[in-house]
XYZ file of C-alpha atoms in Angstrom:
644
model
C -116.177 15.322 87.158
C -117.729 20.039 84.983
C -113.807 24.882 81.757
C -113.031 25.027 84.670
C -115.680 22.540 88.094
C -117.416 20.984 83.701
C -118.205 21.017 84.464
C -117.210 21.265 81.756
C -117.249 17.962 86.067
C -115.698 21.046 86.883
C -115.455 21.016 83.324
C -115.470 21.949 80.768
C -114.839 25.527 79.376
C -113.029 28.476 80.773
C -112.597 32.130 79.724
C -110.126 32.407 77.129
C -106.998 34.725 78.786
C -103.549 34.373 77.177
C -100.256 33.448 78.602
C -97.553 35.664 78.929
C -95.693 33.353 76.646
C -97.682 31.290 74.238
C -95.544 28.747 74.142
C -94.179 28.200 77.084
C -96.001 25.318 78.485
C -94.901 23.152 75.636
C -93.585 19.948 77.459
C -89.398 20.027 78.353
C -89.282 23.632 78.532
C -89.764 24.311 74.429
C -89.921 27.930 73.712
C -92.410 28.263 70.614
C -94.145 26.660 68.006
C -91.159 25.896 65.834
C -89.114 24.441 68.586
C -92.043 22.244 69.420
C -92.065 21.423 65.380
C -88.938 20.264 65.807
C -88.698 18.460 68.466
C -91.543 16.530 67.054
C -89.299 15.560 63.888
C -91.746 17.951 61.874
C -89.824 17.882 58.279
C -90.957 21.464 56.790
C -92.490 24.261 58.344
C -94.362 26.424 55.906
C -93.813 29.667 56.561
C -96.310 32.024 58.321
C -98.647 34.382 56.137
C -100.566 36.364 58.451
C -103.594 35.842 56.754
C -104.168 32.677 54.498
C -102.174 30.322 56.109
C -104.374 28.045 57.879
C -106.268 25.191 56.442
C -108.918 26.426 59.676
C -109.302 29.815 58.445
C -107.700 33.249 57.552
C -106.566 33.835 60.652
C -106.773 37.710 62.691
C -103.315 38.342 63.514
C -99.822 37.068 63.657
C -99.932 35.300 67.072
C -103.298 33.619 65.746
C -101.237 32.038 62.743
C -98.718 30.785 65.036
C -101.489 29.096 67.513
C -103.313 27.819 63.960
C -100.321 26.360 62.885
C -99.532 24.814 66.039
C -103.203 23.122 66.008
C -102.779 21.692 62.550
C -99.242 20.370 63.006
C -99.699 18.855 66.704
C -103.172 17.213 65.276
C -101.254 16.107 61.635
C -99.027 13.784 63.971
C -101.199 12.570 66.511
C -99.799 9.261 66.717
C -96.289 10.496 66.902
C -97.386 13.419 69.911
C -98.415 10.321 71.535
C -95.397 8.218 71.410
C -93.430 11.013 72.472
C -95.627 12.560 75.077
C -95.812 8.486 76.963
C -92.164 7.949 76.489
C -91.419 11.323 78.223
C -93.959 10.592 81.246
C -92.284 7.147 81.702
C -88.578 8.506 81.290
C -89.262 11.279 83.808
C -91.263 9.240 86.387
C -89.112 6.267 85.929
C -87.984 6.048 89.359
C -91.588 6.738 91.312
C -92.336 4.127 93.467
C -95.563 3.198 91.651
C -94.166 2.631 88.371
C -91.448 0.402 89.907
C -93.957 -1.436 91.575
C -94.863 -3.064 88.073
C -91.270 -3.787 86.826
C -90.996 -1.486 84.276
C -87.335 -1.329 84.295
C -87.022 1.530 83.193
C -88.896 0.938 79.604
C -90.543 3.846 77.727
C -92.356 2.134 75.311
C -96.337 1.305 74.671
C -96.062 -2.036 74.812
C -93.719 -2.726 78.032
C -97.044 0.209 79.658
C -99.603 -1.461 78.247
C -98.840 -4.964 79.108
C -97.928 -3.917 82.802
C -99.724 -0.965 84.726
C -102.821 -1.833 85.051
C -105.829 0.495 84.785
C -107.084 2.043 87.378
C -110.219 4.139 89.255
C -109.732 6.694 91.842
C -110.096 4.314 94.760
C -106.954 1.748 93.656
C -105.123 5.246 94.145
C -106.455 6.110 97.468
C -103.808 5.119 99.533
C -101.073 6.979 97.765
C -103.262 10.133 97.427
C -103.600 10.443 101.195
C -100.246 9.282 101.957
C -99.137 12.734 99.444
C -102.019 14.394 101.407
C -100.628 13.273 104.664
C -96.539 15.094 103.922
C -95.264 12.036 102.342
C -92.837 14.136 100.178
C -91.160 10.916 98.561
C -91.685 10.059 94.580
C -94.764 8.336 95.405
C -96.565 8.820 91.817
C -95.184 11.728 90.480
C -90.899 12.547 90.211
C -91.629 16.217 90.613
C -93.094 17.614 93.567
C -97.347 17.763 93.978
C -97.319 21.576 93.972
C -101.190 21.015 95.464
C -104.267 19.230 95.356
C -107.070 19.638 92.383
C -110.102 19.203 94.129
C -112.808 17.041 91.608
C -116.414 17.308 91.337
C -116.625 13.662 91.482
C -117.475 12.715 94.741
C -115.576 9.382 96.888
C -117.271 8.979 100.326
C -118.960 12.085 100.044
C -116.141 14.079 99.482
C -114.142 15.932 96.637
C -111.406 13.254 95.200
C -108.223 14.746 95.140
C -106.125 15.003 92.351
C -102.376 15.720 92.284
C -101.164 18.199 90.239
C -97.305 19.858 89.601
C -96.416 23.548 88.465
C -95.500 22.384 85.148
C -98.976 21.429 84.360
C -99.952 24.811 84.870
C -98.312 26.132 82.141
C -99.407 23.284 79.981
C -103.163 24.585 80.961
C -102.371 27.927 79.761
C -101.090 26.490 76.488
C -104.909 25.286 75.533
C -106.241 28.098 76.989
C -104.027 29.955 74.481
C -105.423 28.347 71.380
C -109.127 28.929 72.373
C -109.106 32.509 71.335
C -107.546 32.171 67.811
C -110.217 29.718 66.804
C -112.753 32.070 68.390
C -111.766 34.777 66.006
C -112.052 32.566 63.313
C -115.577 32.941 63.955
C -116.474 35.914 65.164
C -114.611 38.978 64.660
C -114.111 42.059 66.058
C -113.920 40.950 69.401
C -111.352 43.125 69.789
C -113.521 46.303 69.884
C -115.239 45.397 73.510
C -114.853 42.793 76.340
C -116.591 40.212 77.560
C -118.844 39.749 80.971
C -117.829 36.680 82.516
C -119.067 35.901 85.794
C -116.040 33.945 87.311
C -115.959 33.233 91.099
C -113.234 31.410 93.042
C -113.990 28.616 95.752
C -113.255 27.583 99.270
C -109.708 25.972 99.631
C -108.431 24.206 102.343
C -104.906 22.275 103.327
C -104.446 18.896 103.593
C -102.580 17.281 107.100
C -99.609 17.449 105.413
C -99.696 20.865 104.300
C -100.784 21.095 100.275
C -103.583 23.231 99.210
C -106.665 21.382 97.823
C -108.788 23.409 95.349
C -110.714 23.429 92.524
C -108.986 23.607 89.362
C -110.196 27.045 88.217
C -109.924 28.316 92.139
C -106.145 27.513 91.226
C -106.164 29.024 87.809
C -107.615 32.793 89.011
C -104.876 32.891 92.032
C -102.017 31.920 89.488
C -99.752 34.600 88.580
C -100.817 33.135 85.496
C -104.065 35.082 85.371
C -103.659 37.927 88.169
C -100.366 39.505 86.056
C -101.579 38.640 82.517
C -101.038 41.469 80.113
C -103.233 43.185 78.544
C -105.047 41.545 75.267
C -107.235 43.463 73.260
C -109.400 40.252 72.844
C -109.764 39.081 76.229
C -110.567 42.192 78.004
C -113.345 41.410 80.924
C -115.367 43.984 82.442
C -114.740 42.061 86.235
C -111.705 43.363 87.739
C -109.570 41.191 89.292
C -110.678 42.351 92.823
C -113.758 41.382 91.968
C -113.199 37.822 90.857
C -110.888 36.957 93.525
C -113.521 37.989 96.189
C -114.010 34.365 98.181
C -118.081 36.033 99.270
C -119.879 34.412 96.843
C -122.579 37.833 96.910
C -120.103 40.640 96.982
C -118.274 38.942 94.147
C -121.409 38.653 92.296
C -123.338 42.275 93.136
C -119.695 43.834 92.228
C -119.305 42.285 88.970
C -122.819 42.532 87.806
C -122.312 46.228 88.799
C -119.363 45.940 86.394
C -121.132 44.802 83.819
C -124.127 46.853 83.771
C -121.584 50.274 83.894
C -119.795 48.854 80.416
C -123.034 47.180 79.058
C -122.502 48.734 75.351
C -119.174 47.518 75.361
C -119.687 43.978 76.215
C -119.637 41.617 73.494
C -119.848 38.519 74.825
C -121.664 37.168 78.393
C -120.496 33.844 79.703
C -119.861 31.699 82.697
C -118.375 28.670 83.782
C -121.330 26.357 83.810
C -124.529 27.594 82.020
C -126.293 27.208 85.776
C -123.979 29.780 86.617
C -125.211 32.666 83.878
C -128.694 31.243 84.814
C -127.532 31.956 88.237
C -126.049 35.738 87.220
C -129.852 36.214 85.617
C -131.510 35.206 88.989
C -129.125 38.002 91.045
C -130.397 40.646 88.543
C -133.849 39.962 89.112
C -133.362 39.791 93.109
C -131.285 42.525 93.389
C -131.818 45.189 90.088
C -133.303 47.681 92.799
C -130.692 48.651 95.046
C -128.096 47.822 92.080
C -129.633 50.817 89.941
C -129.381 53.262 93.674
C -125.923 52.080 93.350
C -125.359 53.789 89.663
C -127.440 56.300 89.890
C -125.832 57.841 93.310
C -122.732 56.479 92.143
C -122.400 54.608 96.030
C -121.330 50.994 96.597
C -123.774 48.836 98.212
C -123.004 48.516 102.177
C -123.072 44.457 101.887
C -119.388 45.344 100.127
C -117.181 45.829 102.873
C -114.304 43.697 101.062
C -111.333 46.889 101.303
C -109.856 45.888 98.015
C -113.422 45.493 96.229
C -114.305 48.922 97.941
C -111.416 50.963 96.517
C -111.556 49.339 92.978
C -114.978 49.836 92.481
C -114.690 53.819 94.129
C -112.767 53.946 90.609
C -115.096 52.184 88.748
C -118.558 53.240 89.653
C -119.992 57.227 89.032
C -123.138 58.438 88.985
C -124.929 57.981 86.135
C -128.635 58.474 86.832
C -129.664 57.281 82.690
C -128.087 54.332 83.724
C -130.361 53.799 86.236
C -133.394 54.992 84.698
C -132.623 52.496 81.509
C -132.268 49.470 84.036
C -135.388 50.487 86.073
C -137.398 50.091 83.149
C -135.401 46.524 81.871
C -135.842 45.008 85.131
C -139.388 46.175 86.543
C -141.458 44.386 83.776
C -142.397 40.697 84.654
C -141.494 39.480 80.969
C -137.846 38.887 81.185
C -137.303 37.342 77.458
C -134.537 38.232 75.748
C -133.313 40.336 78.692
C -129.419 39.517 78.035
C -129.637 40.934 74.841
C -131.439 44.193 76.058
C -129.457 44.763 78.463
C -126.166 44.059 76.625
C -127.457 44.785 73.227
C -124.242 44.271 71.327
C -123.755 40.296 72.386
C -122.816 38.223 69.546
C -122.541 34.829 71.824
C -122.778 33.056 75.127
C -119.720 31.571 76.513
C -121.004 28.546 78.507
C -121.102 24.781 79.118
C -123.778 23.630 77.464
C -122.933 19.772 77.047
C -123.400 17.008 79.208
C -125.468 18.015 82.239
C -125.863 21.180 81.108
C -127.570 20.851 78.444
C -130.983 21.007 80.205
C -130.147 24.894 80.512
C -130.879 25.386 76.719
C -134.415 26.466 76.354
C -134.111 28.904 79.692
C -130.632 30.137 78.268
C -132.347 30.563 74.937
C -135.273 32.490 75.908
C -133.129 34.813 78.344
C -130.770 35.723 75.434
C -133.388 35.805 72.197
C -131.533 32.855 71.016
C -127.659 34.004 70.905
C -125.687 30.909 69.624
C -123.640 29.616 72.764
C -119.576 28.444 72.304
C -118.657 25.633 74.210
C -114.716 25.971 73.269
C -112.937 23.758 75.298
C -113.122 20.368 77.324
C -111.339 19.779 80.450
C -111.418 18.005 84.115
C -109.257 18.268 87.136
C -107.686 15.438 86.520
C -106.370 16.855 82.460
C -106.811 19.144 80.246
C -107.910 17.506 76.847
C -109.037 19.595 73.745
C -110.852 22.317 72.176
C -113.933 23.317 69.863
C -112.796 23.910 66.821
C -116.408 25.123 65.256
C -117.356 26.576 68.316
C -120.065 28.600 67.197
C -122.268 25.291 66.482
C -125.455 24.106 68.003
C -125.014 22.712 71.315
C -126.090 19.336 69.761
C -123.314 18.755 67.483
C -120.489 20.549 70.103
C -117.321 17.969 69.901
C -113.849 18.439 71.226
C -110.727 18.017 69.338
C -108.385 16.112 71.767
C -104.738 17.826 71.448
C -102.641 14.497 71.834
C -99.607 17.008 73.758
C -101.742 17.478 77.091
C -101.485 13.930 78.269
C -101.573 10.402 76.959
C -105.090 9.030 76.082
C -106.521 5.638 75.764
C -110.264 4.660 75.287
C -112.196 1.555 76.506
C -114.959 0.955 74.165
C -118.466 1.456 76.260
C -120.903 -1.094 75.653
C -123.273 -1.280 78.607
C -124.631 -4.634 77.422
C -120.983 -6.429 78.092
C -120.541 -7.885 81.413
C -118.782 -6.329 84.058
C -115.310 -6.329 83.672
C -112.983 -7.562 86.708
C -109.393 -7.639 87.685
C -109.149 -11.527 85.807
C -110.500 -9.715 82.500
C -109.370 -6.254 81.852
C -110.368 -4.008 79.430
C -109.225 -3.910 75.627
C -107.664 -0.165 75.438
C -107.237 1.386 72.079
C -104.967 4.346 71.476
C -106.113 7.904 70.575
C -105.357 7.707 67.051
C -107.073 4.362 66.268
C -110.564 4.984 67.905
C -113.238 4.621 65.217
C -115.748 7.180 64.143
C -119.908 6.481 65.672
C -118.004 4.416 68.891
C -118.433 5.351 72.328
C -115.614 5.113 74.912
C -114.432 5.712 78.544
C -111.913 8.335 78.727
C -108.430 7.054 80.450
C -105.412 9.164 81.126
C -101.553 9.259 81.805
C -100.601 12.707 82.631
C -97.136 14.091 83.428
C -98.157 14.777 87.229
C -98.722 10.884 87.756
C -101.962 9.819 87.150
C -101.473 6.435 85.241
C -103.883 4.741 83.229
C -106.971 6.699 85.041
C -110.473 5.702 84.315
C -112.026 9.349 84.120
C -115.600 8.331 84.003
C -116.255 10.472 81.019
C -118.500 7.994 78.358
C -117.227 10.036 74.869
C -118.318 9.298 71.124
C -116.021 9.807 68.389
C -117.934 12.297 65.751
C -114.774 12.756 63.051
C -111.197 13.427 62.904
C -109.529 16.832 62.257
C -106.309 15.734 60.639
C -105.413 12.642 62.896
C -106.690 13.989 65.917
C -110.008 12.438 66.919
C -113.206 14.497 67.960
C -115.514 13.421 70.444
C -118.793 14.305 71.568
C -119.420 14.186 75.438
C -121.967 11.598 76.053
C -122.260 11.523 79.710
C -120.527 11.196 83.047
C -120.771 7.128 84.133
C -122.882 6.335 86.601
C -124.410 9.832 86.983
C -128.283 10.140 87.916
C -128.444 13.992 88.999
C -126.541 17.172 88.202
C -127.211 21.002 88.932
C -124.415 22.560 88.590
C -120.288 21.291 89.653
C -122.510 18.317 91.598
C -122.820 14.874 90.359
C -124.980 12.368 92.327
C -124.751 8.897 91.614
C -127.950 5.990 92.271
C -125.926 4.695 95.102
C -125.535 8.003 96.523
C -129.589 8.528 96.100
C -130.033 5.311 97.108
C -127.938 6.166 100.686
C -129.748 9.482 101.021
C -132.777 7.955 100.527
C -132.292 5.038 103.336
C -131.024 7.891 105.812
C -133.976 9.980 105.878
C -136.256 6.847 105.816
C -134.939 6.750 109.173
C -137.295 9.449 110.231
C -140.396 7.681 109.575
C -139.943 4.531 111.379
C -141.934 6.016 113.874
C -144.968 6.112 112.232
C -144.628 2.917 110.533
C -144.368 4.224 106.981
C -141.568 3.091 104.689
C -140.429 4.319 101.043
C -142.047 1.910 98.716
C -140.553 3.361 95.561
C -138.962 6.207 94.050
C -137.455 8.249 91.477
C -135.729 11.846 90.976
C -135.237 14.413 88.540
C -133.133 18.023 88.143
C -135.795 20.489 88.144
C -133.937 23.489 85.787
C -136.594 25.719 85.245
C -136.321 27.233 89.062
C -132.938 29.370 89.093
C -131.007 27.883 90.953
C -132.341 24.611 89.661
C -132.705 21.126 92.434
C -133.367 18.175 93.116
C -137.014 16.616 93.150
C -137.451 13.027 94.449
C -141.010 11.307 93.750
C -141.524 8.978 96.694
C -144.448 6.816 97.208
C -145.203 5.787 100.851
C -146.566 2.707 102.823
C -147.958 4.045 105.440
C -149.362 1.004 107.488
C -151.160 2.750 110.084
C -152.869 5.905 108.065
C -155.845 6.827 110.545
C -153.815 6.494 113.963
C -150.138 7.332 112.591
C -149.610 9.343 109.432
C -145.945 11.246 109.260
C -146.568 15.155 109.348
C -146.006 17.592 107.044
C -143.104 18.916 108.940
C -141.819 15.366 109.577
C -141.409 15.055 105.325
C -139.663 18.197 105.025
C -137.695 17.215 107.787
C -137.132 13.824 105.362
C -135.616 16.261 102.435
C -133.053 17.767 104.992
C -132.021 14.571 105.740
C -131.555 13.476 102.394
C -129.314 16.739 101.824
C -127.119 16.007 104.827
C -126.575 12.975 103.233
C -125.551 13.980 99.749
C -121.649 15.110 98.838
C -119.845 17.967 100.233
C -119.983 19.141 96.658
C -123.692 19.308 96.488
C -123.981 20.780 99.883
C -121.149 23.924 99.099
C -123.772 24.277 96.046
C -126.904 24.827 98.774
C -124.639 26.374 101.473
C -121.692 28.815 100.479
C -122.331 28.963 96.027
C -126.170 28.999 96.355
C -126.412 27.488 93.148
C -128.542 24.731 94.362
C -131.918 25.245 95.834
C -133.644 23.118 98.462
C -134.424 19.932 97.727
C -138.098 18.645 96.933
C -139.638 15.571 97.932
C -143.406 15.172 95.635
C -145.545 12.474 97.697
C -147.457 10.400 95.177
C -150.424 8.398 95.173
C -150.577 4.840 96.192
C -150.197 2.797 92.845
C -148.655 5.839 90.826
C -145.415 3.368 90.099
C -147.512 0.696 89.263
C -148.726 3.042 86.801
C -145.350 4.025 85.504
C -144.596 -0.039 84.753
C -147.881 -0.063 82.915
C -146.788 2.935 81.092
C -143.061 1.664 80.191
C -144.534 -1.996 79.112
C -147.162 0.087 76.655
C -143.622 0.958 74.815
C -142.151 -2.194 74.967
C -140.374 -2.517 78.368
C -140.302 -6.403 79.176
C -142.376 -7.137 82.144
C -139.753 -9.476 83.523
C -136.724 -6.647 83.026
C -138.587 -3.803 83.893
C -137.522 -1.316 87.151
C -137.986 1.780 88.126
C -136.186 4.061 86.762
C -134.040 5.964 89.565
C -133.751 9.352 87.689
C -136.712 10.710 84.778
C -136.689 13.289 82.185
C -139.228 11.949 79.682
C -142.009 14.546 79.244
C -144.886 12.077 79.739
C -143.788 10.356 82.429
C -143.463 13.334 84.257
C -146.494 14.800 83.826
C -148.124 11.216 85.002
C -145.727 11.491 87.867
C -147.048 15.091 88.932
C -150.446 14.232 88.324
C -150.575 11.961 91.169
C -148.816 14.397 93.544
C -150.861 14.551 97.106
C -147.933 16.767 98.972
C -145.158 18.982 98.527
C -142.638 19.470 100.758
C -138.999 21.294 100.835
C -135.773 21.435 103.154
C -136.383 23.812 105.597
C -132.985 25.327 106.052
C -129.775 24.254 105.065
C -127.308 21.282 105.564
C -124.352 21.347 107.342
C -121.307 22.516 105.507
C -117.714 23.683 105.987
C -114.751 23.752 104.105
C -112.460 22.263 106.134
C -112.018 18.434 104.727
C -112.757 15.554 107.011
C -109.823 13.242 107.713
């Protein structure tokens, strides 16, 4: 799955930008926190001092207390949120024709689910997705209408899965994103007196046969009214104008709101992203492109490459000439050493707002030297598929980041994870256990029931439960299942490797040669990070018939064209994935790596290869033995429009 594609999957954090109404998105139309209280059979309601109330924290203003309070009490009753939220999916999509289909009846309660509709991946849903997809407009899974099409960073056949979504759970969306700002200020104050540089981009969309946008989830968040008419907030100012944002070129979107950024640099107080690869990514364009952005302040003209109308005229607004400007980011940029250049640049940042779990955690060290160690707030978890929680200390290390699930967003059930277990099948389904009776040091598999019809999902999120605020669990991401490599919004699984790998074996058949083992690793200290497969070769016929050095580079092109439509929007239209590396090894090198492995106890007889490495010294044996080099030498094929 990647926030807001955290990610973060596309999740999992997201600039913080209020609703108009705060409450509004509360399920069946409830109009503010006390409503919700109520409905919830809440007996007392303390009343609201703007200050001390919260067992969180003092918090900064009235609205804060209200979104405090509404934390504590919705987390207080977890158990109760849950009943409620399951009976109110069942009662509303009573009469869908895949909730008939197990003989329901009509029943609302956990037992009457639990003990009929079954669990389910993405693929036992297939056929009803692309029927919806297709202009089947009947209550297939969901009683409201799919408004569109979430488009998921997992991949199914090499494409984006598609997950249904309605309006309603837009607003609900905007509720979390609501409460992410209050705890902020718990934290960090003041964050009022500046705004924050976020580097936000939207994504290609397309329409399905049967008419629905498909899109990623954040794609559909900045095109909402939801964000594009939000009123002004004194705390979630951003230096990007909308125009800016909403520009689908991924470079004039970019060069316009690093332009933005560099014009209001002693006002920003916070730098962030989606993904950390994408502030990594923000750090690259400044070092490409500082040059003709400081001719741009200093004459106090627009770059040429901008020839978006609406992105001209904001910016005409925006951008005077301001020749200091320049001077100061002349001498920044010119020097090789480019260590703590975030925080001389924008020399009043008191944090990074990025995804740094999961995947992304490999960004660290570069994201650490870049910004002379700013702490980095990772306040909020979320997929395509759901919403799910926030950070509620989200100023801690990256290492102990875990997510308060909010039990109103959906209902949740676990499967404990124990990889040593055998396989379970459709004769032996899994044991589920219920949000509020998970036990702390376990790890589980995330599986939802939202409102929009998803039912008993298997997300593919592997969590560990690190505490409980109230009786609302908290969970530290672990990993996605079954994922080997990750850049940015991509996930590659070994399978998919594995496929990649066969295809461009295809190539040298010719010179009978043939793959005789291999492995892969994200390489994160290039900006934009990729992929680098170690491949040892047979090559039967070495003195008559040895593949070329163009034929292997050819090999890594192949391998791309073979990867997911997600990885190859990364390398074609986001450029946030570079071209991929193959690393030719010596004859014998794996042999060396099983001699290496059994050294640390690996048993002989269970030993294999490992399909993806990121152990220090087996790398460095690994590159040691290198004999070539070789790189994708142009692109793969890539277009938006989705294959049918």
């Amino acid at each position: 799955m990647s926030p807001i594609d955290s990610t973060l999957s596309e999740t999992k954090i997201f600039p913080i930008v209020r609703p108009r109404n705060n409450w509004s998105a509360c399920p069946r139309g409830l109009d503010d926190v006390e409503s919700f209280q109520q409905h919830c059979q809440f007996k007392s309601i303390m009343a609201i001092d703007t200050v001390t109330s919260s067992p969180l924290g003092p918090p900064a203003t009235e609205k804060d207390a209200k979104a405090l309070q509404f934390i504590e009490e919705t987390t207080r009753n977890t158990d109760s949120v849950q009943e409620r939220v399951l009976s109110e999916i069942l009662r509303r999509n009573a009469e869908t024709e895949y909730l008939k289909r197990f003989g329901l009846g009509g029943a609302t309660d956990r037992d009457s689910f639990k003990s009929k509709v079954p669990v389910v991946t993405y693929e036992d849903l297939l056929p009803e997705i692309q029927r919806i997809a297709n202009g089947d407009r009947s209550p297939v899974l969901s009683s409201h209408p799919i408004s569109e099409f979430l488009t998921s960073s997992g991949t199914s056949a090499g494409e984006r899965k598609l997950m249904p979504t309605i309006h309603e759970e837009l607003d609900r969306r905007t509720l979390l994103y609501s409460l992410l700002q209050p705890v902020m200020n718990l934290y960090v104050p003041d964050l009022d007196k500046g705004k924050g540089l976020y580097f936000l981009f939207i994504k290609a969309e397309t329409k399905t046969p049967g008419g629905l946008v498909a899109r990623p989830v954040l794609t559909s968040y900045y095109k909402s009214e939801h964000f594009k008419t939000r009123p002004y907030d004194p705390y979630n100012v951003l230096t990007s104008p909308n125009e800016a944002i909403l520009c689908a070129d991924s470079f004039q979107s970019m060069y316009t709101q690093m332009v933005c950024g560099l014009i209001m640099r002693q006002q920003v107080l916070r730098v962030g992203a989606v993904f950390a690869s994408g502030l990594l990514r923000a750090i690259r364009f400044l070092q490409l492109n500082w040059q003709q952005l400081s001719l741009d302040i200093r004459n106090g003209t627009l770059n040429p490459k901008i020839t978006d109308p609406s992105l001209r005229k904001t910016m005409s607004g925006i951008l005077k000439p301001d020749p200091e400007l320049a001077d100061f980011i002349t001498k920044e940029c010119c020097e090789e050493n480019w260590a703590g250049i975030i925080t001389r640049v924008w020399p009043n940042t008191k944090y990074l707002d990025v995804i740094v779990t999961g995947a992304m955690a490999q960004y660290i060290p570069l994201l650490e030297y870049y910004s002379n160690g700013l702490p980095m707030a990772c306040t909020m978890y979320a997929s395509s598929e759901c919403y799910f929680g926030l950070n509620l200390k989200p100023m801690c290390k990256p290492s102990e980041v875990s997510y308060t699930i909010m039990p109103n967003m959906a209902y949740f059930e676990f499967i404990p994870h124990d990889p040593s277990a055998p396989s379970l099948t459709k004769h032996s389904p899994p044991r589920l256990v219920d949000l509020a009776d998970v036990e702390v040091g376990k790890k589980y598999e995330l599986v939802i029931t939202t409102y929009a019809g998803l039912c008993r999902y298997r997300v593919g999120d592997i969590l560990e439960v690190t505490g409980f605020h109230n009786a609302a669990p908290q969970f530290r991401f672990v990993r996605r299942k079954n994922v080997l490599l990750s850049i940015d919004s991509d996930k590659t699984d070994e399978a998919e490797l594995q496929k990649a790998i066969d295809n461009a074996s295809v190539l040298l058949r010719e010179f009978n040669t043939t793959v005789v083992e291999y492995t892969s690793y994200a390489d994160t200290k290039t900006i934009p990070g990729h992929y680098v497969i170690y491949w040892e070769l047979l090559v039967k016929d070495p003195a008559n018939n040895s593949p070329s050095h163009e034929v292997l580079d050819k090999c890594c092109l192949a391998m791309e064209e073979s990867l997911n439509s997600v990885y190859r929007q990364g390398r074609v239209a986001d450029n946030s994935i570079g071209p991929l590396e193959i690393r030719v090894v010596k004859n014998g090198t794996f042999e060396e790596l099983m001699d290496y492995a059994i050294s640390r106890g690996a048993s002989i007889n269970q030993y294999k290869a490992p399909r993806c490495v990121n152990f220090s010294p087996i790398m460095e044996l690994l590159d040691s033995r290198v004999v070539s080099v070789h790189f994708s030498p142009s692109a793969p094929q890539w277009t938006p429009e989705r294959r049918h």
